[in-house]
């Protein structure tokens, strides 16, 4: 319960931080839009304030992205632990071993009861709920950033394309209002601030793509593992319905319709893990340590006797 509350409270905290960051982008976005519309350089004081705002926001943005990455890595590690527990399901627990010294039949009954227990599916369903929340959080942020990037890139192109006209305005009709060096001193800082702003949006979109790519491959692993565990316990879909996971409807529908497939999954997972590790090395290392420091990750459980790919 504590882990659930910690996850939910962290999701709420991160969501609030992302909302505040979106609001913080407003002033510099509006300044760029005004510049493109009016074909006039922005007020230097507003430009300086916008540049300072972008610089001040960077550490917070990085901290929030790292916090999301930790949740993603923790989810992957939990899936790995569940996979290995399923692999080791026939290994008796310590208590079952002790019972076996007294009665082999009692030991077998306890093992059978453990294998039939719905607890592993409840745990996997909770992990799927977390995956759904994470996908929704990251996808919402990415969609916002893509929209902002499209708008701001257009404004930046307009500004740069009309720089000669803006320069002529600054120099005045007779060229005496401002020297060439003065014009450069006024235009270049504005261009740099706006280019940095758009580049920052691009970088943030790229980070969201990396997080989503890993989340989706981990979710595929999770759903396949859920199918294996449910089949092993004779529980079918065990109540797993698309409407319970609004951000993973296509993926859960494939599960519900028996269309899960392993085709290309290892390749997609390896690419996603590599990109994630390059962008978030500390968090990726934490995932490996949490899942199994010696093995450094996981693969799907041994599933001989169980059918993953159903006829379509």
PDB file of N, CA, C and O in Angstrom, residues 209-260:
ATOM      1  N   UNK A 209       9.803  11.031 -26.338  1.00  0.00           N
ATOM      2  CA  UNK A 209       9.794   9.888 -27.255  1.00  0.00           C
ATOM      3  C   UNK A 209      10.591   8.714 -26.686  1.00  0.00           C
ATOM      4  O   UNK A 209      10.176   7.556 -26.802  1.00  0.00           O
ATOM      5  N   UNK A 210      11.726   9.015 -26.075  1.00  0.00           N
ATOM      6  CA  UNK A 210      12.543   7.957 -25.472  1.00  0.00           C
ATOM      7  C   UNK A 210      11.787   7.283 -24.329  1.00  0.00           C
ATOM      8  O   UNK A 210      11.755   6.043 -24.219  1.00  0.00           O
ATOM      9  N   UNK A 211      11.162   8.080 -23.483  1.00  0.00           N
ATOM     10  CA  UNK A 211      10.408   7.524 -22.362  1.00  0.00           C
ATOM     11  C   UNK A 211       9.229   6.687 -22.846  1.00  0.00           C
ATOM     12  O   UNK A 211       8.969   5.593 -22.328  1.00  0.00           O
ATOM     13  N   UNK A 212       8.514   7.190 -23.845  1.00  0.00           N
ATOM     14  CA  UNK A 212       7.364   6.456 -24.369  1.00  0.00           C
ATOM     15  C   UNK A 212       7.779   5.151 -25.036  1.00  0.00           C
ATOM     16  O   UNK A 212       7.097   4.124 -24.897  1.00  0.00           O
ATOM     17  N   UNK A 213       8.886   5.199 -25.764  1.00  0.00           N
ATOM     18  CA  UNK A 213       9.357   3.995 -26.443  1.00  0.00           C
ATOM     19  C   UNK A 213       9.650   2.891 -25.430  1.00  0.00           C
ATOM     20  O   UNK A 213       9.230   1.736 -25.601  1.00  0.00           O
ATOM     21  N   UNK A 214      10.334   3.238 -24.369  1.00  0.00           N
ATOM     22  CA  UNK A 214      10.625   2.241 -23.336  1.00  0.00           C
ATOM     23  C   UNK A 214       9.350   1.789 -22.638  1.00  0.00           C
ATOM     24  O   UNK A 214       9.152   0.585 -22.399  1.00  0.00           O
ATOM     25  N   UNK A 215       8.490   2.721 -22.312  1.00  0.00           N
ATOM     26  CA  UNK A 215       7.242   2.359 -21.639  1.00  0.00           C
ATOM     27  C   UNK A 215       6.422   1.378 -22.462  1.00  0.00           C
ATOM     28  O   UNK A 215       5.857   0.410 -21.922  1.00  0.00           O
ATOM     29  N   UNK A 216       6.345   1.606 -23.755  1.00  0.00           N
ATOM     30  CA  UNK A 216       5.505   0.750 -24.586  1.00  0.00           C
ATOM     31  C   UNK A 216       6.102  -0.647 -24.737  1.00  0.00           C
ATOM     32  O   UNK A 216       5.364  -1.647 -24.731  1.00  0.00           O
ATOM     33  N   UNK A 217       7.410  -0.753 -24.872  1.00  0.00           N
ATOM     34  CA  UNK A 217       7.999  -2.094 -24.969  1.00  0.00           C
ATOM     35  C   UNK A 217       7.895  -2.818 -23.628  1.00  0.00           C
ATOM     36  O   UNK A 217       7.633  -4.031 -23.592  1.00  0.00           O
ATOM     37  N   UNK A 218       8.070  -2.091 -22.521  1.00  0.00           N
ATOM     38  CA  UNK A 218       7.899  -2.710 -21.204  1.00  0.00           C
ATOM     39  C   UNK A 218       6.449  -3.150 -21.007  1.00  0.00           C
ATOM     40  O   UNK A 218       6.192  -4.196 -20.393  1.00  0.00           O
ATOM     41  N   UNK A 219       5.510  -2.366 -21.508  1.00  0.00           N
ATOM     42  CA  UNK A 219       4.097  -2.728 -21.385  1.00  0.00           C
ATOM     43  C   UNK A 219       3.780  -3.978 -22.195  1.00  0.00           C
ATOM     44  O   UNK A 219       2.990  -4.830 -21.760  1.00  0.00           O
ATOM     45  N   UNK A 220       4.381  -4.106 -23.362  1.00  0.00           N
ATOM     46  CA  UNK A 220       4.201  -5.338 -24.139  1.00  0.00           C
ATOM     47  C   UNK A 220       4.712  -6.538 -23.352  1.00  0.00           C
ATOM     48  O   UNK A 220       4.061  -7.590 -23.300  1.00  0.00           O
ATOM     49  N   UNK A 221       5.874  -6.385 -22.729  1.00  0.00           N
ATOM     50  CA  UNK A 221       6.402  -7.456 -21.879  1.00  0.00           C
ATOM     51  C   UNK A 221       5.418  -7.793 -20.769  1.00  0.00           C
ATOM     52  O   UNK A 221       5.160  -8.963 -20.458  1.00  0.00           O
ATOM     53  N   UNK A 222       4.890  -6.759 -20.155  1.00  0.00           N
ATOM     54  CA  UNK A 222       3.984  -6.933 -19.025  1.00  0.00           C
ATOM     55  C   UNK A 222       2.711  -7.667 -19.441  1.00  0.00           C
ATOM     56  O   UNK A 222       2.238  -8.573 -18.742  1.00  0.00           O
ATOM     57  N   UNK A 223       2.149  -7.290 -20.571  1.00  0.00           N
ATOM     58  CA  UNK A 223       0.928  -7.936 -21.037  1.00  0.00           C
ATOM     59  C   UNK A 223       1.169  -9.401 -21.406  1.00  0.00           C
ATOM     60  O   UNK A 223       0.329 -10.267 -21.134  1.00  0.00           O
ATOM     61  N   UNK A 224       2.306  -9.674 -22.031  1.00  0.00           N
ATOM     62  CA  UNK A 224       2.620 -11.059 -22.367  1.00  0.00           C
ATOM     63  C   UNK A 224       2.815 -11.878 -21.091  1.00  0.00           C
ATOM     64  O   UNK A 224       2.331 -13.019 -20.980  1.00  0.00           O
ATOM     65  N   UNK A 225       3.504 -11.304 -20.125  1.00  0.00           N
ATOM     66  CA  UNK A 225       3.672 -11.989 -18.848  1.00  0.00           C
ATOM     67  C   UNK A 225       2.323 -12.214 -18.170  1.00  0.00           C
ATOM     68  O   UNK A 225       2.066 -13.285 -17.599  1.00  0.00           O
ATOM     69  N   UNK A 226       1.460 -11.234 -18.235  1.00  0.00           N
ATOM     70  CA  UNK A 226       0.111 -11.377 -17.663  1.00  0.00           C
ATOM     71  C   UNK A 226      -0.614 -12.543 -18.326  1.00  0.00           C
ATOM     72  O   UNK A 226      -1.271 -13.353 -17.659  1.00  0.00           O
ATOM     73  N   UNK A 227      -0.523 -12.625 -19.653  1.00  0.00           N
ATOM     74  CA  UNK A 227      -1.171 -13.727 -20.369  1.00  0.00           C
ATOM     75  C   UNK A 227      -0.624 -15.075 -19.919  1.00  0.00           C
ATOM     76  O   UNK A 227      -1.381 -16.026 -19.682  1.00  0.00           O
ATOM     77  N   UNK A 228       0.692 -15.167 -19.780  1.00  0.00           N
ATOM     78  CA  UNK A 228       1.320 -16.425 -19.369  1.00  0.00           C
ATOM     79  C   UNK A 228       0.846 -16.824 -17.976  1.00  0.00           C
ATOM     80  O   UNK A 228       0.463 -17.976 -17.730  1.00  0.00           O
ATOM     81  N   UNK A 229       0.872 -15.883 -17.038  1.00  0.00           N
ATOM     82  CA  UNK A 229       0.478 -16.180 -15.661  1.00  0.00           C
ATOM     83  C   UNK A 229      -1.009 -16.528 -15.593  1.00  0.00           C
ATOM     84  O   UNK A 229      -1.414 -17.453 -14.871  1.00  0.00           O
ATOM     85  N   UNK A 230      -1.847 -15.792 -16.343  1.00  0.00           N
ATOM     86  CA  UNK A 230      -3.280 -16.069 -16.347  1.00  0.00           C
ATOM     87  C   UNK A 230      -3.557 -17.452 -16.928  1.00  0.00           C
ATOM     88  O   UNK A 230      -4.368 -18.219 -16.390  1.00  0.00           O
ATOM     89  N   UNK A 231      -2.888 -17.790 -18.020  1.00  0.00           N
ATOM     90  CA  UNK A 231      -3.077 -19.112 -18.614  1.00  0.00           C
ATOM     91  C   UNK A 231      -2.608 -20.210 -17.662  1.00  0.00           C
ATOM     92  O   UNK A 231      -3.229 -21.271 -17.564  1.00  0.00           O
ATOM     93  N   UNK A 232      -1.506 -19.968 -16.979  1.00  0.00           N
ATOM     94  CA  UNK A 232      -0.986 -20.969 -16.049  1.00  0.00           C
ATOM     95  C   UNK A 232      -1.966 -21.240 -14.921  1.00  0.00           C
ATOM     96  O   UNK A 232      -2.091 -22.368 -14.442  1.00  0.00           O
ATOM     97  N   UNK A 233      -2.683 -20.215 -14.496  1.00  0.00           N
ATOM     98  CA  UNK A 233      -3.666 -20.378 -13.430  1.00  0.00           C
ATOM     99  C   UNK A 233      -5.062 -20.672 -13.918  1.00  0.00           C
ATOM    100  O   UNK A 233      -5.999 -20.755 -13.124  1.00  0.00           O
ATOM    101  N   UNK A 234      -5.217 -20.818 -15.257  1.00  0.00           N
ATOM    102  CA  UNK A 234      -6.526 -21.102 -15.826  1.00  0.00           C
ATOM    103  C   UNK A 234      -7.521 -19.980 -15.627  1.00  0.00           C
ATOM    104  O   UNK A 234      -8.724 -20.215 -15.461  1.00  0.00           O
ATOM    105  N   UNK A 235      -7.063 -18.741 -15.700  1.00  0.00           N
ATOM    106  CA  UNK A 235      -7.928 -17.612 -15.396  1.00  0.00           C
ATOM    107  C   UNK A 235      -8.303 -16.776 -16.619  1.00  0.00           C
ATOM    108  O   UNK A 235      -8.916 -15.722 -16.482  1.00  0.00           O
ATOM    109  N   UNK A 236      -7.935 -17.184 -17.819  1.00  0.00           N
ATOM    110  CA  UNK A 236      -8.307 -16.424 -19.008  1.00  0.00           C
ATOM    111  C   UNK A 236      -7.766 -15.015 -18.959  1.00  0.00           C
ATOM    112  O   UNK A 236      -6.597 -14.796 -18.646  1.00  0.00           O
ATOM    113  N   UNK A 237      -8.643 -14.037 -19.243  1.00  0.00           N
ATOM    114  CA  UNK A 237      -8.172 -12.645 -19.218  1.00  0.00           C
ATOM    115  C   UNK A 237      -8.195 -12.064 -17.819  1.00  0.00           C
ATOM    116  O   UNK A 237      -7.716 -10.958 -17.587  1.00  0.00           O
ATOM    117  N   UNK A 238      -8.768 -12.805 -16.868  1.00  0.00           N
ATOM    118  CA  UNK A 238      -8.763 -12.394 -15.458  1.00  0.00           C
ATOM    119  C   UNK A 238      -9.271 -10.970 -15.264  1.00  0.00           C
ATOM    120  O   UNK A 238      -8.794 -10.234 -14.401  1.00  0.00           O
ATOM    121  N   UNK A 239     -10.251 -10.577 -16.068  1.00  0.00           N
ATOM    122  CA  UNK A 239     -10.874  -9.277 -15.877  1.00  0.00           C
ATOM    123  C   UNK A 239     -10.114  -8.101 -16.429  1.00  0.00           C
ATOM    124  O   UNK A 239     -10.436  -6.955 -16.116  1.00  0.00           O
ATOM    125  N   UNK A 240      -9.111  -8.347 -17.256  1.00  0.00           N
ATOM    126  CA  UNK A 240      -8.309  -7.254 -17.809  1.00  0.00           C
ATOM    127  C   UNK A 240      -9.044  -6.666 -19.017  1.00  0.00           C
ATOM    128  O   UNK A 240      -9.114  -7.297 -20.069  1.00  0.00           O
ATOM    129  N   UNK A 241      -9.605  -5.466 -18.862  1.00  0.00           N
ATOM    130  CA  UNK A 241     -10.424  -4.868 -19.905  1.00  0.00           C
ATOM    131  C   UNK A 241      -9.819  -3.542 -20.358  1.00  0.00           C
ATOM    132  O   UNK A 241      -9.253  -2.797 -19.545  1.00  0.00           O
ATOM    133  N   UNK A 242      -9.931  -3.222 -21.658  1.00  0.00           N
ATOM    134  CA  UNK A 242      -9.345  -1.980 -22.180  1.00  0.00           C
ATOM    135  C   UNK A 242      -9.834  -0.724 -21.466  1.00  0.00           C
ATOM    136  O   UNK A 242      -9.061   0.218 -21.276  1.00  0.00           O
ATOM    137  N   UNK A 243     -11.116  -0.703 -21.065  1.00  0.00           N
ATOM    138  CA  UNK A 243     -11.655   0.518 -20.450  1.00  0.00           C
ATOM    139  C   UNK A 243     -11.019   0.827 -19.104  1.00  0.00           C
ATOM    140  O   UNK A 243     -11.130   1.953 -18.606  1.00  0.00           O
ATOM    141  N   UNK A 244     -10.347  -0.163 -18.510  1.00  0.00           N
ATOM    142  CA  UNK A 244      -9.672   0.088 -17.241  1.00  0.00           C
ATOM    143  C   UNK A 244      -8.354   0.839 -17.427  1.00  0.00           C
ATOM    144  O   UNK A 244      -7.794   1.361 -16.468  1.00  0.00           O
ATOM    145  N   UNK A 245      -7.857   0.865 -18.661  1.00  0.00           N
ATOM    146  CA  UNK A 245      -6.547   1.447 -18.942  1.00  0.00           C
ATOM    147  C   UNK A 245      -6.672   2.384 -20.146  1.00  0.00           C
ATOM    148  O   UNK A 245      -6.296   2.022 -21.266  1.00  0.00           O
ATOM    149  N   UNK A 246      -7.195   3.583 -19.934  1.00  0.00           N
ATOM    150  CA  UNK A 246      -7.552   4.474 -21.053  1.00  0.00           C
ATOM    151  C   UNK A 246      -6.394   4.888 -21.944  1.00  0.00           C
ATOM    152  O   UNK A 246      -6.607   5.226 -23.106  1.00  0.00           O
ATOM    153  N   UNK A 247      -5.170   4.861 -21.420  1.00  0.00           N
ATOM    154  CA  UNK A 247      -4.018   5.274 -22.223  1.00  0.00           C
ATOM    155  C   UNK A 247      -3.344   4.097 -22.923  1.00  0.00           C
ATOM    156  O   UNK A 247      -2.365   4.295 -23.659  1.00  0.00           O
ATOM    157  N   UNK A 248      -3.864   2.893 -22.690  1.00  0.00           N
ATOM    158  CA  UNK A 248      -3.275   1.688 -23.290  1.00  0.00           C
ATOM    159  C   UNK A 248      -4.342   0.850 -23.982  1.00  0.00           C
ATOM    160  O   UNK A 248      -4.228  -0.374 -24.074  1.00  0.00           O
ATOM    161  N   UNK A 249      -5.375   1.504 -24.478  1.00  0.00           N
ATOM    162  CA  UNK A 249      -6.501   0.775 -25.060  1.00  0.00           C
ATOM    163  C   UNK A 249      -6.069  -0.154 -26.202  1.00  0.00           C
ATOM    164  O   UNK A 249      -6.435  -1.338 -26.208  1.00  0.00           O
ATOM    165  N   UNK A 250      -5.285   0.306 -27.193  1.00  0.00           N
ATOM    166  CA  UNK A 250      -4.911  -0.611 -28.280  1.00  0.00           C
ATOM    167  C   UNK A 250      -4.136  -1.827 -27.785  1.00  0.00           C
ATOM    168  O   UNK A 250      -4.360  -2.952 -28.253  1.00  0.00           O
ATOM    169  N   UNK A 251      -3.230  -1.604 -26.849  1.00  0.00           N
ATOM    170  CA  UNK A 251      -2.408  -2.703 -26.352  1.00  0.00           C
ATOM    171  C   UNK A 251      -3.246  -3.721 -25.571  1.00  0.00           C
ATOM    172  O   UNK A 251      -3.096  -4.940 -25.757  1.00  0.00           O
ATOM    173  N   UNK A 252      -4.146  -3.230 -24.705  1.00  0.00           N
ATOM    174  CA  UNK A 252      -4.969  -4.146 -23.917  1.00  0.00           C
ATOM    175  C   UNK A 252      -6.002  -4.833 -24.804  1.00  0.00           C
ATOM    176  O   UNK A 252      -6.375  -5.989 -24.560  1.00  0.00           O
ATOM    177  N   UNK A 253      -6.462  -4.158 -25.842  1.00  0.00           N
ATOM    178  CA  UNK A 253      -7.382  -4.811 -26.785  1.00  0.00           C
ATOM    179  C   UNK A 253      -6.703  -5.980 -27.482  1.00  0.00           C
ATOM    180  O   UNK A 253      -7.323  -7.030 -27.702  1.00  0.00           O
ATOM    181  N   UNK A 254      -5.432  -5.807 -27.846  1.00  0.00           N
ATOM    182  CA  UNK A 254      -4.709  -6.925 -28.454  1.00  0.00           C
ATOM    183  C   UNK A 254      -4.612  -8.089 -27.474  1.00  0.00           C
ATOM    184  O   UNK A 254      -4.729  -9.254 -27.851  1.00  0.00           O
ATOM    185  N   UNK A 255      -4.391  -7.767 -26.209  1.00  0.00           N
ATOM    186  CA  UNK A 255      -4.368  -8.808 -25.177  1.00  0.00           C
ATOM    187  C   UNK A 255      -5.724  -9.503 -25.100  1.00  0.00           C
ATOM    188  O   UNK A 255      -5.815 -10.733 -25.127  1.00  0.00           O
ATOM    189  N   UNK A 256      -6.792  -8.701 -25.008  1.00  0.00           N
ATOM    190  CA  UNK A 256      -8.131  -9.267 -24.850  1.00  0.00           C
ATOM    191  C   UNK A 256      -8.537 -10.113 -26.052  1.00  0.00           C
ATOM    192  O   UNK A 256      -9.297 -11.085 -25.910  1.00  0.00           O
ATOM    193  N   UNK A 257      -8.039  -9.768 -27.232  1.00  0.00           N
ATOM    194  CA  UNK A 257      -8.391 -10.491 -28.454  1.00  0.00           C
ATOM    195  C   UNK A 257      -7.410 -11.610 -28.795  1.00  0.00           C
ATOM    196  O   UNK A 257      -7.492 -12.191 -29.873  1.00  0.00           O
ATOM    197  N   UNK A 258      -6.478 -11.887 -27.879  1.00  0.00           N
ATOM    198  CA  UNK A 258      -5.522 -12.960 -28.115  1.00  0.00           C
ATOM    199  C   UNK A 258      -4.558 -12.680 -29.232  1.00  0.00           C
ATOM    200  O   UNK A 258      -4.144 -13.599 -29.949  1.00  0.00           O
ATOM    201  N   UNK A 259      -4.160 -11.413 -29.409  1.00  0.00           N
ATOM    202  CA  UNK A 259      -3.292 -11.037 -30.527  1.00  0.00           C
ATOM    203  C   UNK A 259      -1.897 -10.616 -30.076  1.00  0.00           C
ATOM    204  O   UNK A 259      -1.181  -9.934 -30.789  1.00  0.00           O
ATOM    205  N   UNK A 260      -1.523 -11.008 -28.875  1.00  0.00           N
ATOM    206  CA  UNK A 260      -0.168 -10.707 -28.428  1.00  0.00           C
ATOM    207  C   UNK A 260       0.840 -11.469 -29.278  1.00  0.00           C
ATOM    208  O   UNK A 260       0.611 -12.612 -29.661  1.00  0.00           O
TER     209      UNK A 260
END
